[in-house]
PDB file of C-alpha atoms in Angstrom:
ATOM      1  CA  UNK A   1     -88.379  19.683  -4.100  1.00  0.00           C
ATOM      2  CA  UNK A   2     -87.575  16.854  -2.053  1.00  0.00           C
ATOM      3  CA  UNK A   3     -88.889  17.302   1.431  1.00  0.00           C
ATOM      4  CA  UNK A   4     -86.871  16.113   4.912  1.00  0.00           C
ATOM      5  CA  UNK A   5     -89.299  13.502   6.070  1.00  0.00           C
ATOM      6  CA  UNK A   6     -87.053  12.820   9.116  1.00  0.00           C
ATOM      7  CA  UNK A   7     -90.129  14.505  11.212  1.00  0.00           C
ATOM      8  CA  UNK A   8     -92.369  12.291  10.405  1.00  0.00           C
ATOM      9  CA  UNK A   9     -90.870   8.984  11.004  1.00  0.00           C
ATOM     10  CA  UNK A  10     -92.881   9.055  14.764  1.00  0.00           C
ATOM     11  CA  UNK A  11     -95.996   9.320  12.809  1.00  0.00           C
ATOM     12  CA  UNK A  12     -95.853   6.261  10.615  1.00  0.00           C
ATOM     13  CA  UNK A  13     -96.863   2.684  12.129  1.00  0.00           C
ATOM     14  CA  UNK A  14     -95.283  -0.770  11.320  1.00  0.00           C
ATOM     15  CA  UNK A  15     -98.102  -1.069   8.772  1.00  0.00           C
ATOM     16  CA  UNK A  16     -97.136   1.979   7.086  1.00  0.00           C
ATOM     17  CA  UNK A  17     -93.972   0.665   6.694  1.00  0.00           C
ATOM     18  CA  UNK A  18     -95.064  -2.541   5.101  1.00  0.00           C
ATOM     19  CA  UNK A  19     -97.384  -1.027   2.701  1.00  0.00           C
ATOM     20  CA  UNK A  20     -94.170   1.296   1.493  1.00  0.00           C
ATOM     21  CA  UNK A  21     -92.063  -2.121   0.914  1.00  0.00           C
ATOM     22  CA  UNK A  22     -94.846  -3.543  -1.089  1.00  0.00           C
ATOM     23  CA  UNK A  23     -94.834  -0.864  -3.326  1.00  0.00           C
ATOM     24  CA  UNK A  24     -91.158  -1.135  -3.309  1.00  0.00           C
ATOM     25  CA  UNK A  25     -91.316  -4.336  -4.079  1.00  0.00           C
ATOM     26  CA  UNK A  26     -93.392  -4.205  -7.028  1.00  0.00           C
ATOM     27  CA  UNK A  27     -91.897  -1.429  -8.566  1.00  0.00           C
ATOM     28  CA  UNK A  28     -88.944  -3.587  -9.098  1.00  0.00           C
ATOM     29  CA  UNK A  29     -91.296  -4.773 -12.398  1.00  0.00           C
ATOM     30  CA  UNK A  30     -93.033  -2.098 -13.426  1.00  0.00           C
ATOM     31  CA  UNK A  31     -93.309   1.791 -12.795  1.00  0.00           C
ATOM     32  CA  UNK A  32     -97.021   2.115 -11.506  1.00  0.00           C
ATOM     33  CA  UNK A  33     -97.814  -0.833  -8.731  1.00  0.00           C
ATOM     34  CA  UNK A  34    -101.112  -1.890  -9.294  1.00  0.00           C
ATOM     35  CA  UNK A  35    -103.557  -1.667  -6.448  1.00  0.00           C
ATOM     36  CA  UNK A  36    -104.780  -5.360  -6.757  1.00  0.00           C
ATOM     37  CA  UNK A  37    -101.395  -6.629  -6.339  1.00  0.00           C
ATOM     38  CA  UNK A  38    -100.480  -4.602  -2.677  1.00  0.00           C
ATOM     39  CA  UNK A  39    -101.961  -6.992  -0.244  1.00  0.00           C
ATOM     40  CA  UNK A  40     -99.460  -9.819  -2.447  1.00  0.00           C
ATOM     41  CA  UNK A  41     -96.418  -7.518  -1.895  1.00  0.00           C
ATOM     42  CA  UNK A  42     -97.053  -5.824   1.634  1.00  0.00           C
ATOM     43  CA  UNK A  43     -98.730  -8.807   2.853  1.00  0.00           C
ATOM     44  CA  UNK A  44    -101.637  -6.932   4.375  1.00  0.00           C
ATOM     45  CA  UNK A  45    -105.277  -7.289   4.192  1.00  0.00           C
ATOM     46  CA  UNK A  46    -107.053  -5.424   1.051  1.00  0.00           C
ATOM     47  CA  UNK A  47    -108.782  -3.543   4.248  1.00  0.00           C
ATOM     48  CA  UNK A  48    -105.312  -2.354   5.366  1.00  0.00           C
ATOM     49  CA  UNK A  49    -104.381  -1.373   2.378  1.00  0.00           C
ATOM     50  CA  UNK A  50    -106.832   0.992   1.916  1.00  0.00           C
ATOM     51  CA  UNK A  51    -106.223   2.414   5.115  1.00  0.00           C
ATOM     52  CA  UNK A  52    -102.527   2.523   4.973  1.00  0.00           C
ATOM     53  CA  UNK A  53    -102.628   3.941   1.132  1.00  0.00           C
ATOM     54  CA  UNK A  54    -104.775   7.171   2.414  1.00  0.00           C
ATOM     55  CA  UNK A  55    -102.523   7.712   5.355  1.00  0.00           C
ATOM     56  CA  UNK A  56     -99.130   7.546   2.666  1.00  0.00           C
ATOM     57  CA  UNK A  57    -100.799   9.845   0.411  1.00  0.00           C
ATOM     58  CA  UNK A  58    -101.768  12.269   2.982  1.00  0.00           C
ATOM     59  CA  UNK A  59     -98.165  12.537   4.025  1.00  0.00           C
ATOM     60  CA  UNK A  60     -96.707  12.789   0.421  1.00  0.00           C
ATOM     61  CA  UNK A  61     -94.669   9.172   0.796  1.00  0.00           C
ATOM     62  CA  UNK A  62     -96.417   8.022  -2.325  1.00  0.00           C
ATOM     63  CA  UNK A  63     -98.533   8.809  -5.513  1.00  0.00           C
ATOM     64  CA  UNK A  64    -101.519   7.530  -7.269  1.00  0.00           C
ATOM     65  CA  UNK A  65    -102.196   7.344 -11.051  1.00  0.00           C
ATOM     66  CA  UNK A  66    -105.342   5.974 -12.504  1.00  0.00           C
ATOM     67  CA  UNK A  67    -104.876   6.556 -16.377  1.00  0.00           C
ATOM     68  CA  UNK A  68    -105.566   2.992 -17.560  1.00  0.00           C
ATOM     69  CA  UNK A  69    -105.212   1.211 -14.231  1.00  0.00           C
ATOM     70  CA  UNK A  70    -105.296   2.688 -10.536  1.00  0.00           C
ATOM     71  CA  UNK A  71    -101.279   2.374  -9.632  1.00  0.00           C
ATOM     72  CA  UNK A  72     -98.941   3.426  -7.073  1.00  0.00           C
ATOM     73  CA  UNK A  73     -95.285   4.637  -6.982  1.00  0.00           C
ATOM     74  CA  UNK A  74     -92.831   5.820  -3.865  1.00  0.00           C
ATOM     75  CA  UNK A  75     -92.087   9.216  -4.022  1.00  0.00           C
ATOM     76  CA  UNK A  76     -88.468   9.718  -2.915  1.00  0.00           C
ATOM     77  CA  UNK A  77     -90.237  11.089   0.379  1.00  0.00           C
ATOM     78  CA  UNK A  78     -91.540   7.501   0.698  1.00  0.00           C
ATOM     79  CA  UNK A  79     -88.078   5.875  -0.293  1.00  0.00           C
ATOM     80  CA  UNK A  80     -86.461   8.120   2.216  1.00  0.00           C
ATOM     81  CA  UNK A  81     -88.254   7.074   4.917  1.00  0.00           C
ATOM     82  CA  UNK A  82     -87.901   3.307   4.186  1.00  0.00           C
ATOM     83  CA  UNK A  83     -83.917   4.047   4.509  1.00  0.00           C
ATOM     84  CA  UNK A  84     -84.152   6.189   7.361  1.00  0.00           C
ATOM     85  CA  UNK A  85     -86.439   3.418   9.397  1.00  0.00           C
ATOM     86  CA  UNK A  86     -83.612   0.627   8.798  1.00  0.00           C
ATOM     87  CA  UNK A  87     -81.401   2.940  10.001  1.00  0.00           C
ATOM     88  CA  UNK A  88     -82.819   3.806  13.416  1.00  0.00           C
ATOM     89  CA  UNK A  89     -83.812  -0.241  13.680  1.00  0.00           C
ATOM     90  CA  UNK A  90     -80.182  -0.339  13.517  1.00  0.00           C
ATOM     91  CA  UNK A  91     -79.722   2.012  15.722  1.00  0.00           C
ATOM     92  CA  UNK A  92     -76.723   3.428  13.166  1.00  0.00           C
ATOM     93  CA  UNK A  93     -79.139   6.870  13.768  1.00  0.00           C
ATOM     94  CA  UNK A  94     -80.224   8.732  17.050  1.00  0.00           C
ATOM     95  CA  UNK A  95     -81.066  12.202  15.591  1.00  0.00           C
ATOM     96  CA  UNK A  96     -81.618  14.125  12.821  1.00  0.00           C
ATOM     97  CA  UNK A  97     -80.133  17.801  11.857  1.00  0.00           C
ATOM     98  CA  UNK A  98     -79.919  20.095   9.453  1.00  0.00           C
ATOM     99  CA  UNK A  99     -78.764  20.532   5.812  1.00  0.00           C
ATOM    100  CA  UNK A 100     -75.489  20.462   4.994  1.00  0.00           C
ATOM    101  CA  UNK A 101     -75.786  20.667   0.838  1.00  0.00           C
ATOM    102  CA  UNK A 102     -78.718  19.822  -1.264  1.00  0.00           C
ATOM    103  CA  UNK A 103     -77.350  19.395  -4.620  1.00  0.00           C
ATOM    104  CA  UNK A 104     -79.109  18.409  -8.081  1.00  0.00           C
ATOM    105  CA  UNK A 105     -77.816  14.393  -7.326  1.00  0.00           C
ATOM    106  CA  UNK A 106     -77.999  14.365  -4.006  1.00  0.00           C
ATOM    107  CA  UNK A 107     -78.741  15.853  -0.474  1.00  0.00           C
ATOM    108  CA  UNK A 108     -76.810  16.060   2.519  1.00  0.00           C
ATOM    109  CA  UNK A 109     -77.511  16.017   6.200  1.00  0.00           C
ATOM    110  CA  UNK A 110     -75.746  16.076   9.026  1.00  0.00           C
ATOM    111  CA  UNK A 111     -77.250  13.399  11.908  1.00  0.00           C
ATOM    112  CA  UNK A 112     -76.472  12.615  15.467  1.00  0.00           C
ATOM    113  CA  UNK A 113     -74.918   9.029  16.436  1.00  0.00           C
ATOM    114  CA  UNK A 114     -72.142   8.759  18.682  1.00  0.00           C
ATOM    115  CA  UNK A 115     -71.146  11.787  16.958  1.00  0.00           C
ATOM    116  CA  UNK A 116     -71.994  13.966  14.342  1.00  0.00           C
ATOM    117  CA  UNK A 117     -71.928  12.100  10.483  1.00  0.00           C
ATOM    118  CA  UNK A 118     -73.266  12.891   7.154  1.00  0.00           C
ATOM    119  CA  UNK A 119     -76.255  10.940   5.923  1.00  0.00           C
ATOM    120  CA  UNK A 120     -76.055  11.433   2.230  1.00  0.00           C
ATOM    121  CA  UNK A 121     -79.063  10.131  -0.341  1.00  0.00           C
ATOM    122  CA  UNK A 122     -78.489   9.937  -3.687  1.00  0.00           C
ATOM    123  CA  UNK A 123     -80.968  11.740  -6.268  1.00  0.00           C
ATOM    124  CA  UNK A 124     -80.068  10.635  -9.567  1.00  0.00           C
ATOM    125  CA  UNK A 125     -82.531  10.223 -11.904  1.00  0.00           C
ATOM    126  CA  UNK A 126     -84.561  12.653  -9.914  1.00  0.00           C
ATOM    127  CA  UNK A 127     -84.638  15.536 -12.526  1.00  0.00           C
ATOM    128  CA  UNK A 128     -83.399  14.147 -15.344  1.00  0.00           C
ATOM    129  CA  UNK A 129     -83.834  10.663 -15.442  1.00  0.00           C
ATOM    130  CA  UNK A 130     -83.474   9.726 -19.400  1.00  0.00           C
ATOM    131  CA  UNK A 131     -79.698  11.358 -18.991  1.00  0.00           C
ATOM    132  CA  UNK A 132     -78.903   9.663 -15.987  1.00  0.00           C
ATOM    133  CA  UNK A 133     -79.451   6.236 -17.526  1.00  0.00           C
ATOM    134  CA  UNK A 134     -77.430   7.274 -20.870  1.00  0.00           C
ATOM    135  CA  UNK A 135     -74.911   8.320 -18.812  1.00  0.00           C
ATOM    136  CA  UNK A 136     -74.240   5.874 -15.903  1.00  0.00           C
ATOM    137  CA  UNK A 137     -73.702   2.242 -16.856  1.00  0.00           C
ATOM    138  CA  UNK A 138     -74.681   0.534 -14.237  1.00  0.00           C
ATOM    139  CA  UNK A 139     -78.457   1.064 -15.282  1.00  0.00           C
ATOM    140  CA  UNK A 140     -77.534  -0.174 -19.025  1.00  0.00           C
ATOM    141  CA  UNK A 141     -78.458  -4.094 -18.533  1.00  0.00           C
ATOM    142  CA  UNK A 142     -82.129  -3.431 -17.148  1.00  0.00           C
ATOM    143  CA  UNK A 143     -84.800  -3.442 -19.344  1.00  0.00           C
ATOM    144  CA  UNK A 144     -86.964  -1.376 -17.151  1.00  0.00           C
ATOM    145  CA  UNK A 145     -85.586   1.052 -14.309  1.00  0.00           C
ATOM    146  CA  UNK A 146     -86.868   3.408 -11.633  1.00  0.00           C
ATOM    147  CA  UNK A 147     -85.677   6.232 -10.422  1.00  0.00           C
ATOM    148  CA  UNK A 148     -85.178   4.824  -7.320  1.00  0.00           C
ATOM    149  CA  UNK A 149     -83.032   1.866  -8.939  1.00  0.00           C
ATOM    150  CA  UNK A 150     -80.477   4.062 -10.432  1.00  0.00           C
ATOM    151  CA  UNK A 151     -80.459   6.201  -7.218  1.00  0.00           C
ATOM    152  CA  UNK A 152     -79.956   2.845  -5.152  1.00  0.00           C
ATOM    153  CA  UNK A 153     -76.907   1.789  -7.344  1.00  0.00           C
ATOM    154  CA  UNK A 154     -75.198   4.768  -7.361  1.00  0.00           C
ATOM    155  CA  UNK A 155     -75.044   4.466  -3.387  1.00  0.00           C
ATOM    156  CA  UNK A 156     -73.963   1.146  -3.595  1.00  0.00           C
ATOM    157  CA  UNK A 157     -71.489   2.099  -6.142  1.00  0.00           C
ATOM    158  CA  UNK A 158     -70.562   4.666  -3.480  1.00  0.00           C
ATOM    159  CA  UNK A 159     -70.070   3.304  -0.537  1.00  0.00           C
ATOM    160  CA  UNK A 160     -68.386   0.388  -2.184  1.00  0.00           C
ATOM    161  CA  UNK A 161     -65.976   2.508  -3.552  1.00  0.00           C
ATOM    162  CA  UNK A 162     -65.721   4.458  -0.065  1.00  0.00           C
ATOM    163  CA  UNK A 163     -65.085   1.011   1.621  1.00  0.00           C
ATOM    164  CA  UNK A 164     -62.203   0.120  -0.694  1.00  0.00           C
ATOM    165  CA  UNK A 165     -60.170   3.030  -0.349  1.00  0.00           C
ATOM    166  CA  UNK A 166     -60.739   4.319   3.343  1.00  0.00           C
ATOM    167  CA  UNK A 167     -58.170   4.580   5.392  1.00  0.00           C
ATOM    168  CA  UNK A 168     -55.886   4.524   2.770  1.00  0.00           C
ATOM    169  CA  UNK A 169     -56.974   7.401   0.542  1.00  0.00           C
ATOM    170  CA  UNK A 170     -58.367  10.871   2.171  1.00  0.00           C
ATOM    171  CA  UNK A 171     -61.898  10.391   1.943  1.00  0.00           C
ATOM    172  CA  UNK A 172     -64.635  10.376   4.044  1.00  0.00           C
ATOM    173  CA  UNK A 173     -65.140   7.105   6.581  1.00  0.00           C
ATOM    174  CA  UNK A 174     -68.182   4.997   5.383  1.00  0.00           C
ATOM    175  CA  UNK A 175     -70.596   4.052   8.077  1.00  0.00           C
ATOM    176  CA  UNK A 176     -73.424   2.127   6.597  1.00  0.00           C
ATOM    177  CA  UNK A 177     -75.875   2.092   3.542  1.00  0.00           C
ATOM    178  CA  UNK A 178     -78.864   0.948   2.476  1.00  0.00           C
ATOM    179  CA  UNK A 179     -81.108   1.963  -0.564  1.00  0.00           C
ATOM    180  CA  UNK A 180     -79.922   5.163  -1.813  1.00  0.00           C
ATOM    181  CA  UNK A 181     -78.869   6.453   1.677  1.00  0.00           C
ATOM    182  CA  UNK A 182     -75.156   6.228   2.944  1.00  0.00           C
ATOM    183  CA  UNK A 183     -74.043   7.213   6.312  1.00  0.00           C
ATOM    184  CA  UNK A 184     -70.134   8.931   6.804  1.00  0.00           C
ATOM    185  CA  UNK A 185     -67.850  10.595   8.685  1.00  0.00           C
ATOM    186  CA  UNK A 186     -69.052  14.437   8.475  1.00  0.00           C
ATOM    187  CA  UNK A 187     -66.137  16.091   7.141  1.00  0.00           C
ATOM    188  CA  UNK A 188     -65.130  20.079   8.165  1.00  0.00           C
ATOM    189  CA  UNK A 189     -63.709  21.847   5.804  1.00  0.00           C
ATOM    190  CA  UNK A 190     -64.412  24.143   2.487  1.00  0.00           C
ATOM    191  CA  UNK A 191     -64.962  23.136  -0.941  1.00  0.00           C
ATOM    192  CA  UNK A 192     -62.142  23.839  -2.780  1.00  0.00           C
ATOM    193  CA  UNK A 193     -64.512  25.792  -5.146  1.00  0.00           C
ATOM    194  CA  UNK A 194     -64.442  28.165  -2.384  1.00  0.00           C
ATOM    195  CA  UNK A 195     -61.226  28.262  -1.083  1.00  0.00           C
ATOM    196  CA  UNK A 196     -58.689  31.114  -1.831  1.00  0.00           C
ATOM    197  CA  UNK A 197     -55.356  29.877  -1.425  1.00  0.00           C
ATOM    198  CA  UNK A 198     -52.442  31.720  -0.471  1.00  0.00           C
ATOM    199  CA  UNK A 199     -49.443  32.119  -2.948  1.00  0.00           C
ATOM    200  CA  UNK A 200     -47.298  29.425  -1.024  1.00  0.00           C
ATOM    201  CA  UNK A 201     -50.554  26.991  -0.628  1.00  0.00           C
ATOM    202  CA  UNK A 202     -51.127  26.551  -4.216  1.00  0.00           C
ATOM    203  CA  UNK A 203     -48.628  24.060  -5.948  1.00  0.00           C
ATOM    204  CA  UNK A 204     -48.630  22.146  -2.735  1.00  0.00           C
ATOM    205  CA  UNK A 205     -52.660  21.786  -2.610  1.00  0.00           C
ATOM    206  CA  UNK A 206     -52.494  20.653  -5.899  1.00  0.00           C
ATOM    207  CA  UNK A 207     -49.887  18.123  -5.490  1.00  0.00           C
ATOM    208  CA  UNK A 208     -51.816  16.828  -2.509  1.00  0.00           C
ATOM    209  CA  UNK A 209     -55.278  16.226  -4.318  1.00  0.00           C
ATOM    210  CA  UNK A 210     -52.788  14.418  -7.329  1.00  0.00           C
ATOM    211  CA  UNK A 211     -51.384  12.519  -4.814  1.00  0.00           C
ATOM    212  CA  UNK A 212     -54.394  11.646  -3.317  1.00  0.00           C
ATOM    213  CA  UNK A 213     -56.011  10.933  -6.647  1.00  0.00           C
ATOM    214  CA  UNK A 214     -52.676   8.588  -7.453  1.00  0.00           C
ATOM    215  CA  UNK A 215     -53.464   6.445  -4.051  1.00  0.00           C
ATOM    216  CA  UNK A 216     -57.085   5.662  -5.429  1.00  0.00           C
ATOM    217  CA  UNK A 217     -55.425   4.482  -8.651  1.00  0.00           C
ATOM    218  CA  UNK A 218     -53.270   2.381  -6.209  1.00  0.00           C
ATOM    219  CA  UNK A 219     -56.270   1.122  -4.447  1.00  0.00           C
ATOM    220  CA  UNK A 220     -57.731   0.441  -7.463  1.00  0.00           C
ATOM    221  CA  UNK A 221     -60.037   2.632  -8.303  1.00  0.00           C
ATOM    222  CA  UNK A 222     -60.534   6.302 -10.494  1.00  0.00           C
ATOM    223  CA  UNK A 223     -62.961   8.945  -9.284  1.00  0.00           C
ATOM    224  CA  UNK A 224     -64.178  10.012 -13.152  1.00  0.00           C
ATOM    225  CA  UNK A 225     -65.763  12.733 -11.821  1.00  0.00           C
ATOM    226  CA  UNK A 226     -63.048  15.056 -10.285  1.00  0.00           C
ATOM    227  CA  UNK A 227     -63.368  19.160  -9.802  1.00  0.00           C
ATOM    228  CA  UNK A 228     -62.891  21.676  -7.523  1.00  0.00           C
ATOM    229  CA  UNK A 229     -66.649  20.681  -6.037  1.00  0.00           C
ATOM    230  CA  UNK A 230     -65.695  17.120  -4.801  1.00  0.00           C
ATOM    231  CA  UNK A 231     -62.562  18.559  -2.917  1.00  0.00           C
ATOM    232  CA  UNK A 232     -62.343  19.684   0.959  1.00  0.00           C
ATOM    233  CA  UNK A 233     -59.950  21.383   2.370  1.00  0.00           C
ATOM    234  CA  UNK A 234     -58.836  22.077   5.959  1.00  0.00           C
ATOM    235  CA  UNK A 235     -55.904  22.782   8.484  1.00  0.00           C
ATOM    236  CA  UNK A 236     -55.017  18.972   8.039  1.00  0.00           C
ATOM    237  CA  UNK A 237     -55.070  18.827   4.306  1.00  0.00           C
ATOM    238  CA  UNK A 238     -57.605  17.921   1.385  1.00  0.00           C
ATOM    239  CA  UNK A 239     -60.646  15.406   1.354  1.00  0.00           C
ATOM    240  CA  UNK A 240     -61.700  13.896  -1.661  1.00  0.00           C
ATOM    241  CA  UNK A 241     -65.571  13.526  -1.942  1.00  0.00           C
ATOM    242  CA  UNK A 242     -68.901  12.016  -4.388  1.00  0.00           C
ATOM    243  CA  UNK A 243     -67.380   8.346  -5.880  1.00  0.00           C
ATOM    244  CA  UNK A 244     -71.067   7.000  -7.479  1.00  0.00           C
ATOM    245  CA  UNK A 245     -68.979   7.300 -10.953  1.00  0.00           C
ATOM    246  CA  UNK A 246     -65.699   6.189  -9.837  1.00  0.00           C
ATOM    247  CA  UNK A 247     -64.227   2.687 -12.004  1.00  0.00           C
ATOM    248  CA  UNK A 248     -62.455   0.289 -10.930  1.00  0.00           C
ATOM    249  CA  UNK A 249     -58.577   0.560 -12.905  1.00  0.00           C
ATOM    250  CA  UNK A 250     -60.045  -2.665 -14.700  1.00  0.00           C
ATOM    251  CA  UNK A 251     -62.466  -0.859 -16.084  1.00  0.00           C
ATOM    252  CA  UNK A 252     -61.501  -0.422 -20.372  1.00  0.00           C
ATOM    253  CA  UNK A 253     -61.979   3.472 -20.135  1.00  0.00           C
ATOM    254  CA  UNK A 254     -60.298   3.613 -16.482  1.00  0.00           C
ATOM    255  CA  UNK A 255     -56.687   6.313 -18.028  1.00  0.00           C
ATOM    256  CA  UNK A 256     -59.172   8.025 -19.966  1.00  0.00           C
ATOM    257  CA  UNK A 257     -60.841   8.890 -16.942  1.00  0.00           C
ATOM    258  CA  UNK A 258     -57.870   9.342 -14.998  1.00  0.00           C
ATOM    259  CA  UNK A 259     -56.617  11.437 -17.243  1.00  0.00           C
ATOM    260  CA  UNK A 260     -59.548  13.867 -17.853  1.00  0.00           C
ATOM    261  CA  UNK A 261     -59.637  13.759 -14.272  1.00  0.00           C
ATOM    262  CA  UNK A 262     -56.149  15.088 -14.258  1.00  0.00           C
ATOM    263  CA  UNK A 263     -57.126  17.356 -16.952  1.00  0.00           C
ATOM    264  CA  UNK A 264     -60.344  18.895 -15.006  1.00  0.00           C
ATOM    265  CA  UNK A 265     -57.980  19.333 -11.337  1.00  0.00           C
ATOM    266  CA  UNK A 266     -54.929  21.363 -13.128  1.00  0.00           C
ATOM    267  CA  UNK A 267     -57.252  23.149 -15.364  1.00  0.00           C
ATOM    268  CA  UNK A 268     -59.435  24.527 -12.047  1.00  0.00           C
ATOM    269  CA  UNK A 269     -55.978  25.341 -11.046  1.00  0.00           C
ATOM    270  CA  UNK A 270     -54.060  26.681 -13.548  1.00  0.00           C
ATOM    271  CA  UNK A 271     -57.268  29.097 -14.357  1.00  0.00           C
ATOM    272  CA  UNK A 272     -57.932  30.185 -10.783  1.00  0.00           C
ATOM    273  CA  UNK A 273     -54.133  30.480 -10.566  1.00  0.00           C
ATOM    274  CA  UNK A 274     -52.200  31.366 -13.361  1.00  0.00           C
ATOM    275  CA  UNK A 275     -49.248  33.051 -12.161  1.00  0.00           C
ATOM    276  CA  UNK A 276     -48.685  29.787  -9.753  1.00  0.00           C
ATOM    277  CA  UNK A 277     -49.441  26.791 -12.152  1.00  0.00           C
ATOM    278  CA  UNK A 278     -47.384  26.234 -14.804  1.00  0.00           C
ATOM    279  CA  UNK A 279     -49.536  26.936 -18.311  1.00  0.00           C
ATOM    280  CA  UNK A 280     -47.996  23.691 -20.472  1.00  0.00           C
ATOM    281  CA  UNK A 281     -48.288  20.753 -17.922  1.00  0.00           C
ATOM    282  CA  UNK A 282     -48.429  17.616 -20.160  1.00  0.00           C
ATOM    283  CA  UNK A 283     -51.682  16.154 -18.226  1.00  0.00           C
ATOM    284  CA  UNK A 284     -51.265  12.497 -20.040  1.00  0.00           C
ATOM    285  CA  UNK A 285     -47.547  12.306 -18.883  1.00  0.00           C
ATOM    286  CA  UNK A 286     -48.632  13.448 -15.401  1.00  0.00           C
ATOM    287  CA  UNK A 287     -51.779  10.562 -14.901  1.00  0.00           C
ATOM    288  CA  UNK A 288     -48.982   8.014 -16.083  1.00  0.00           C
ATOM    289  CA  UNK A 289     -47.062   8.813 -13.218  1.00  0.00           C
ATOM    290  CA  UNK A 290     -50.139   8.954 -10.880  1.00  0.00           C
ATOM    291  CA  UNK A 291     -50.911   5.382 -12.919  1.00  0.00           C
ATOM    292  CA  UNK A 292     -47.830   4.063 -11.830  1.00  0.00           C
ATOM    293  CA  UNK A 293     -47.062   5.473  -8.852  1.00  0.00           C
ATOM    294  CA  UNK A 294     -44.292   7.562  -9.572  1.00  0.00           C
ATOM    295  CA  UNK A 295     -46.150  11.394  -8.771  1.00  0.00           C
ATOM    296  CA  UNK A 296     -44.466  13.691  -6.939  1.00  0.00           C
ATOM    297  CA  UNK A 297     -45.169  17.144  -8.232  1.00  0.00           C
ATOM    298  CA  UNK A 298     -46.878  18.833 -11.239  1.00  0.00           C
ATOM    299  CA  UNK A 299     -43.743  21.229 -11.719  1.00  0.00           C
ATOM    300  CA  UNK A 300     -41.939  17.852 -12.725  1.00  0.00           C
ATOM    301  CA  UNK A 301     -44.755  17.707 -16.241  1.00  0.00           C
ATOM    302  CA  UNK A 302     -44.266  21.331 -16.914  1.00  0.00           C
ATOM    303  CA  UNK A 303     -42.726  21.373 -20.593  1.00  0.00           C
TER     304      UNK A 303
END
């Protein structure tokens, strides 16, 4: 389990912070960092090293192997704090607070600035990194990746994403990034997962999150991983959340996505709903009318 090292940040020196680059740094070529080559990448003495490597371990940031060689690696304790320290240098952070979900990709916290915001940091690769590579193509042209590469892109894919469709499409206001951590506007509301609609709410809730999904398109981009978790919903309507997999429409596979994204929204519906949602919506017809702009309601692609 990941631990909030947000605590500890008043602990660690400048030093401390150097050493964690270096082995940053180095594990951009290989997994394990090897000691001999630290002082090269944090640019400290072989003296400070050794100091700075016992105070690390002590506080979990990294990890030692010494099977073959003596090597180092970040733990995502040690990555965290790198992110969190460019943050306060940039002053984007003045506090830190509590939970808001811890997931199996990523963890969420809410943090103090000029007001309350999400600090999210991606995971992936975490738990299952071997499926996480097969699976996400932005780690498919590296020979060797970390953990904490494939975490880092899906943040950038993220925020990117966040930055091309906000304010146009309902989600969440992008602050800053940087590694695998993204700041953004907190959003109030309940996942959609846990909602329970009234009668009259239903079609209409649905139609929004289409719509919503059908301004991305416009914008240029497709979520490809849409369900009733990565929906919020409020008094002032729906919030569409989590874009590391989303495609630009460019992208060859971008209407297959759309439409399985279609498929996975009305299908939460339609089961958590039946008497509401029609039972024979033709999904493909509907994500050609999201495609080209011409959605207005799923009771128009009811056979």
């Amino acid at each position: 389990m990941v631990q909030n090292v947000a605590g500890m940040l008043a602990e660690l020196e400048p030093e401390d912070f150097h050493l964690l680059s270096g082995i940053e740094q180095g594990m951009r070529f290989s997994e394990w960092v090897a000691r001999e080559k630290l002082p090269e990448f944090s640019r400290l003495t072989a003296e400070e090293v050794d100091y700075r490597l016992d105070r690390c371990l002590d506080r979990e940031l990294i990890e030692r192997q010494t099977i073959q060689y003596e090597g180092y690696r970040l733990k995502f304790e040690g990555y965290d704090a790198l992110a969190l320290h460019t943050f306060a240098e940039r002053e984007t952070l003045e506090g830190f607070g509590s939970p808001l979900g811890v997931g199996k990709e990523s963890d969420v916290y809410e943090v103090q600035s000029y007001k309350p915001l999400a600090l999210k940091y991606h995971r992936e690769g975490y738990t299952n990194f071997r499926e996480v590579m097969k699976e996400r193509d932005y780690t498919s042209d590296r020979e060797h990746v970390s953990w904490f590469y494939t975490a880092r892109k899906a943040a950038e894919r993220e925020y990117d994403a966040l930055e091309g469709l906000y304010p146009d499409v309902k989600v969440p206001r992008p602050v800053d990034h940087n590694r695998h951590a993204i700041v953004m506007e907190k959003i109030d509301g309940v996942e959609l997962s846990r909602t329970k609609l009234e009668d009259e709410q239903v079609v209409p809730i649905l139609d929004l999150v289409l719509s919503e999904m059908g301004d991305a398109y416009a914008e240029g981009y497709v979520h490809a991983d849409m369900s009733e978790y990565n929906v919020f919903v409020n008094t002032e309507g729906i919030t569409i959340f989590d874009w590391p997999q989303a495609v630009e429409t460019d992208h060859e596979n971008a209407d297959e996505f759309l439409e399985r994204d279609v498929d996975n929204i009305v299908g939460y519906f339609r089961r958590k709903y039946p008497r509401l949602v029609p039972d024979d919506v033709d999904t493909a017809a509907l994500a050609d009318s999201l495609a080209d702009g011409e959605f207005e309601s799923v009771r128009d692609h009811a056979a």
